[in-house]
Tab-separated table of C-alpha atoms in Angstrom:
chain	number	residue	atom	x	y	z
A	1	MET	CA	0.000	0.000	0.000
A	2	PRO	CA	1.591	3.308	-1.061
A	3	ILE	CA	2.391	5.875	1.615
A	4	GLU	CA	1.140	9.425	1.147
A	5	THR	CA	4.156	11.692	1.156
A	6	HIS	CA	4.623	15.437	1.020
A	7	ILE	CA	8.368	15.183	0.513
A	8	ASP	CA	8.265	15.793	-3.250
A	9	SER	CA	6.067	18.854	-2.717
A	10	ALA	CA	8.473	20.047	-0.033
A	11	LEU	CA	11.421	19.687	-2.421
A	12	THR	CA	9.572	21.759	-5.016
A	13	ARG	CA	8.832	24.406	-2.395
A	14	VAL	CA	12.460	24.594	-1.264
A	15	GLU	CA	13.708	24.762	-4.847
A	16	ARG	CA	11.365	27.684	-5.526
A	17	GLU	CA	12.622	29.556	-2.470
A	18	GLN	CA	16.244	28.845	-3.351
A	19	THR	CA	15.664	30.318	-6.809
A	20	HIS	CA	14.107	33.407	-5.214
A	21	PHE	CA	16.989	33.969	-2.794
A	22	ASP	CA	19.610	33.371	-5.482
A	23	ALA	CA	17.984	36.105	-7.564
A	24	GLU	CA	17.699	38.407	-4.541
A	25	ARG	CA	21.383	37.859	-3.735
A	26	ARG	CA	22.378	38.877	-7.271
A	27	ALA	CA	20.110	41.925	-6.995
A	28	TYR	CA	21.719	43.045	-3.738
A	29	GLU	CA	25.208	42.465	-5.134
A	30	ARG	CA	24.421	44.717	-8.088
A	31	PHE	CA	22.748	47.324	-5.855
A	32	GLN	CA	25.715	47.384	-3.475
A	33	SER	CA	28.224	47.609	-6.335
A	34	GLU	CA	26.355	50.423	-8.071
A	35	VAL	CA	25.949	52.438	-4.865
A	36	ALA	CA	29.638	51.973	-4.061
A	37	SER	CA	30.541	53.355	-7.495
A	38	LEU	CA	28.834	56.695	-6.804
A	39	SER	CA	31.035	59.690	-5.994
A	40	PRO	CA	29.050	61.734	-3.485
A	41	GLN	CA	30.282	65.067	-2.190
A	42	PRO	CA	30.849	65.679	1.519
A	43	ALA	CA	28.031	67.536	3.227
A	44	THR	CA	28.399	71.293	3.365
A	45	ALA	CA	25.340	71.856	5.496
A	46	THR	CA	24.109	69.025	7.664
A	47	SER	CA	21.187	68.006	9.697
A	48	ALA	CA	20.880	64.952	11.872
A	49	SER	CA	18.541	62.091	11.182
A	50	PRO	CA	18.013	59.297	13.681
A	51	SER	CA	19.685	56.016	12.730
A	52	ALA	CA	18.599	52.487	13.503
A	53	ALA	CA	21.622	52.175	15.759
A	54	GLY	CA	20.596	55.183	17.827
A	55	GLY	CA	23.181	57.548	16.306
A	56	ALA	CA	22.788	59.999	13.497
A	57	LEU	CA	23.444	60.248	9.786
A	58	SER	CA	24.598	63.528	8.327
A	59	VAL	CA	22.610	64.447	5.260
A	60	ALA	CA	23.460	67.101	2.702
A	61	GLY	CA	20.895	69.643	1.710
A	62	GLY	CA	20.702	72.529	-0.676
A	63	SER	CA	23.003	72.801	-3.682
A	64	GLN	CA	23.111	69.166	-4.796
A	65	HIS	CA	19.362	69.206	-5.388
A	66	ASP	CA	19.763	71.808	-8.088
A	67	ALA	CA	21.022	69.002	-10.336
A	68	ALA	CA	18.569	67.222	-12.617
A	69	THR	CA	19.321	63.873	-10.983
A	70	THR	CA	20.852	63.568	-7.535
A	71	ASP	CA	22.653	60.596	-6.006
A	72	ALA	CA	19.582	60.020	-3.836
A	73	ASP	CA	17.478	59.796	-7.001
A	74	ARG	CA	19.974	57.340	-8.452
A	75	VAL	CA	19.943	55.177	-5.320
A	76	ARG	CA	16.142	55.037	-5.379
A	77	GLU	CA	16.246	54.105	-9.068
A	78	LEU	CA	18.850	51.394	-8.430
A	79	PHE	CA	16.845	50.010	-5.528
A	80	THR	CA	13.690	49.943	-7.662
A	81	GLU	CA	15.505	48.146	-10.491
A	82	THR	CA	17.326	45.577	-8.384
A	83	VAL	CA	16.076	44.806	-4.877
A	84	ARG	CA	12.470	45.950	-4.865
A	85	PRO	CA	10.990	43.348	-7.294
A	86	HIS	CA	12.215	40.529	-5.035
A	87	SER	CA	11.085	42.232	-1.844
A	88	VAL	CA	7.487	42.763	-2.988
A	89	ALA	CA	7.135	39.537	-5.000
A	90	ASP	CA	4.811	37.932	-2.438
A	91	LEU	CA	2.698	41.013	-1.702
A	92	ASP	CA	-0.903	41.121	-2.885
A	93	THR	CA	-1.088	44.920	-2.824
A	94	GLU	CA	1.091	47.660	-4.241
A	95	GLU	CA	3.696	48.997	-1.800
A	96	PRO	CA	5.282	52.468	-2.098
A	97	VAL	CA	8.985	52.415	-2.956
A	98	LEU	CA	9.968	54.228	0.242
A	99	GLU	CA	8.052	51.696	2.330
A	100	THR	CA	10.028	48.903	0.649
A	101	ILE	CA	13.268	50.813	1.289
A	102	ARG	CA	12.253	51.140	4.930
A	103	GLU	CA	11.617	47.398	5.178
A	104	GLU	CA	14.910	46.483	3.512
A	105	LEU	CA	17.315	49.210	4.601
A	106	GLY	CA	15.748	50.662	7.749
A	107	ASP	CA	13.986	53.868	8.834
A	108	SER	CA	17.092	56.069	8.860
A	109	LEU	CA	18.093	55.398	5.261
A	110	ALA	CA	14.483	55.587	4.095
A	111	PHE	CA	14.316	59.073	5.640
A	112	VAL	CA	17.521	60.190	3.930
A	113	LEU	CA	16.426	58.813	0.553
A	114	ALA	CA	12.919	60.289	0.640
A	115	PRO	CA	12.492	63.036	-2.013
A	116	GLU	CA	10.723	65.331	0.436
A	117	THR	CA	13.666	65.193	2.889
A	118	ASP	CA	15.618	67.681	0.721
A	119	ALA	CA	18.770	65.667	1.385
A	120	ASP	CA	21.278	63.840	-0.732
A	121	VAL	CA	23.752	61.005	-0.388
A	122	THR	CA	26.948	61.888	1.466
A	123	PRO	CA	29.930	59.527	1.764
A	124	GLN	CA	28.619	58.639	5.230
A	125	VAL	CA	25.199	57.752	3.834
A	126	GLN	CA	26.827	55.842	0.964
A	127	ASN	CA	28.803	53.754	3.450
A	128	ALA	CA	25.675	53.149	5.520
A	129	ILE	CA	23.760	51.904	2.467
A	130	CYS	CA	26.603	49.587	1.438
A	131	SER	CA	26.903	48.307	5.010
A	132	LYS	CA	23.174	47.553	5.186
A	133	ALA	CA	23.315	45.837	1.797
A	134	GLN	CA	26.210	43.693	3.028
A	135	GLN	CA	24.201	42.758	6.110
A	136	ARG	CA	21.279	41.713	3.920
A	137	LEU	CA	23.657	39.678	1.742
A	138	GLN	CA	24.887	37.829	4.833
A	139	GLU	CA	21.298	37.093	5.834
A	140	ILE	CA	20.444	35.875	2.331
A	141	THR	CA	23.555	33.681	2.247
A	142	ALA	CA	22.590	32.146	5.602
A	143	MET	CA	19.099	31.473	4.267
A	144	SER	CA	20.528	29.846	1.128
A	145	SER	CA	22.766	27.628	3.267
A	146	ALA	CA	19.778	26.608	5.390
A	147	LEU	CA	17.773	25.825	2.250
A	148	ASN	CA	20.644	23.666	0.998
A	149	ARG	CA	20.616	21.787	4.302
A	150	GLU	CA	16.856	21.304	3.996
A	151	THR	CA	17.241	20.037	0.425
A	152	GLU	CA	19.836	17.466	1.509
A	153	SER	CA	17.605	16.299	4.360
A	154	LEU	CA	14.579	15.968	2.072
A	155	GLN	CA	16.538	14.111	-0.605
A	156	ALA	CA	17.961	11.648	1.915
A	157	ALA	CA	14.494	10.999	3.338
A	158	ALA	CA	13.055	10.567	-0.160
A	159	ARG	CA	15.699	7.952	-1.007
A	160	ASP	CA	14.974	5.998	2.175
A	161	CYS	CA	11.209	6.134	1.694
A	162	GLN	CA	11.390	5.102	-1.960
A	163	SER	CA	13.697	2.208	-1.156
A	164	VAL	CA	11.600	0.894	1.729
A	165	THR	CA	8.230	1.323	0.028
A	166	LYS	CA	9.504	-0.486	-3.070
A	167	TRP	CA	10.667	-3.361	-0.872
A	168	VAL	CA	7.232	-3.530	0.790
A	169	GLU	CA	5.423	-3.451	-2.564
A	170	ASP	CA	7.660	-6.181	-4.024
A	171	HIS	CA	7.333	-8.488	-1.028
A	172	ASN	CA	3.602	-7.960	-0.568
A	173	GLN	CA	3.106	-9.818	-3.833
A	174	THR	CA	3.974	-13.047	-2.017
A	175	SER	CA	1.388	-14.408	0.425
A	176	LEU	CA	2.700	-15.160	3.911
A	177	LEU	CA	0.865	-18.478	3.716
A	178	GLY	CA	3.312	-19.568	1.027
A	179	LEU	CA	6.406	-18.897	3.163
A	180	GLY	CA	8.159	-21.448	5.350
A	181	PHE	CA	9.225	-20.808	8.932
A	182	SER	CA	12.791	-19.735	8.036
A	183	GLU	CA	11.477	-17.470	5.291
A	184	LEU	CA	9.090	-15.845	7.749
A	185	GLN	CA	11.962	-15.329	10.180
A	186	GLN	CA	13.989	-13.688	7.433
A	187	ARG	CA	11.033	-11.472	6.495
A	188	HIS	CA	10.668	-10.436	10.143
A	189	GLU	CA	14.362	-9.548	10.352
A	190	GLN	CA	14.188	-7.549	7.124
A	191	LEU	CA	11.242	-5.582	8.449
A	192	SER	CA	13.183	-4.886	11.641
A	193	ALA	CA	16.091	-3.577	9.586
A	194	HIS	CA	13.780	-1.278	7.634
A	195	ARG	CA	12.222	-0.001	10.848
A	196	GLU	CA	15.692	0.745	12.195
A	197	ARG	CA	16.367	2.690	9.018
A	198	CYS	CA	13.212	4.710	9.644
A	199	GLU	CA	14.287	5.347	13.233
A	200	GLU	CA	17.689	6.574	12.055
A	201	ARG	CA	16.016	8.880	9.545
A	202	LEU	CA	13.716	10.288	12.226
A	203	LEU	CA	16.667	10.937	14.551
A	204	ALA	CA	18.639	12.597	11.748
A	205	ARG	CA	15.648	14.767	10.915
A	206	GLN	CA	15.235	15.831	14.531
A	207	GLU	CA	18.886	16.830	14.567
A	208	THR	CA	18.357	18.951	11.461
A	209	ILE	CA	15.236	20.572	12.893
A	210	HIS	CA	17.091	21.649	16.037
A	211	SER	CA	20.136	22.923	14.131
A	212	THR	CA	21.143	26.534	13.479
A	213	THR	CA	22.734	27.738	10.262
A	214	SER	CA	25.382	30.391	10.904
A	215	ARG	CA	27.276	32.569	8.472
A	216	ASP	CA	30.531	34.274	9.438
A	217	ALA	CA	29.509	33.903	13.089
A	218	GLN	CA	27.179	36.865	12.536
A	219	VAL	CA	23.926	35.463	11.231
A	220	GLY	CA	22.213	32.544	12.933
A	221	LEU	CA	19.083	30.994	11.453
A	222	GLU	CA	17.178	28.391	13.460
A	223	HIS	CA	16.098	25.591	11.150
A	224	ARG	CA	12.776	25.185	12.938
A	225	SER	CA	11.837	28.776	12.036
A	226	LEU	CA	12.746	28.053	8.409
A	227	LEU	CA	10.379	25.079	8.392
A	228	THR	CA	7.559	27.232	9.751
A	229	PHE	CA	8.153	29.669	6.896
A	230	LEU	CA	8.415	26.984	4.215
A	231	TYR	CA	5.523	24.730	5.167
A	232	GLN	CA	2.967	27.094	6.699
A	233	GLU	CA	0.523	26.305	3.887
A	234	PHE	CA	1.197	22.549	3.830
A	235	PRO	CA	-1.331	20.078	5.284
A	236	VAL	CA	1.465	18.876	7.586
A	237	SER	CA	4.063	20.980	9.409
A	238	TYR	CA	6.838	18.381	9.184
A	239	PRO	CA	6.714	16.501	5.846
A	240	ILE	CA	9.600	14.135	6.624
A	241	LEU	CA	8.534	13.249	10.166
A	242	SER	CA	4.954	12.710	9.038
A	243	THR	CA	5.922	10.499	6.088
A	244	VAL	CA	8.531	8.393	7.877
A	245	THR	CA	6.275	7.901	10.914
A	246	ARG	CA	3.477	6.583	8.676
A	247	LEU	CA	5.952	4.349	6.872
A	248	ASP	CA	7.189	2.944	10.162
A	249	ALA	CA	3.587	2.274	11.219
A	250	LEU	CA	3.033	0.345	7.977
A	251	LEU	CA	6.177	-1.709	8.598
A	252	ALA	CA	5.010	-2.400	12.151
A	253	ASP	CA	1.695	-3.754	10.807
A	254	CYS	CA	3.561	-5.958	8.334
A	255	GLN	CA	5.856	-7.207	11.053
A	256	ARG	CA	2.915	-7.977	13.315
A	257	SER	CA	1.329	-10.101	10.569
A	258	VAL	CA	4.597	-12.003	10.053
A	259	ARG	CA	4.906	-12.569	13.801
A	260	ASP	CA	1.356	-13.964	13.923
A	261	HIS	CA	2.238	-16.462	11.201
A	262	LEU	CA	5.443	-17.416	12.995
A	263	THR	CA	3.485	-18.077	16.175
A	264	GLN	CA	1.084	-20.308	14.309
A	265	ARG	CA	3.990	-22.346	12.875
A	266	VAL	CA	5.593	-23.109	16.267
């Protein structure tokens, strides 16, 4: 009897997310590179804007905004071309560009980059943008590493489940009534071995669930939180645990039937 599994669907889901984060990483790399290539002028007149870290960013006002296109305009354009499409991909409603900048880069930089602020990009602001982009790249890289770990776990579970279910299907074609005592003993031992394999897979999966993916000792991503994000719309929260547990239950039923036949042959 085939076992219902959500592992293939989970693999498809992880692959889709990996594709998304790979594209977002490339977008941030381009955004960071383009911002770093700007040549902003030091501020001549400054005002303080609150930063996410509790300090202040100096912003230039006045003369630079006489130009047709300022560095702040260029940064907004770059952000819109590169990062924004990936940030709003899952939104059902339209989000203003500055709101997306606020979500991705923080309140302080969103304030500096707002057209109505009458400010432009100084070297300090440029460095802050590049630093925030680098932080986001580290977070994306940690997520990609965690997705790779999830893919490996899913693939290993899929191989085990396919192997065991094929064995069950092949051996179910032979009636237990047609087996001798030694053959029944062998069948019982084989089922025990398959159940041990399931137990090992469950233990390995638990280890993965409780793991944390770190990147450069700066970004730590708990795997359990990743699973909540990935499988929130799935009928089961833990595709591997659910599938392997049902498979083990099937093997236990088969083993119980073999044991009943062995008892009758004594």
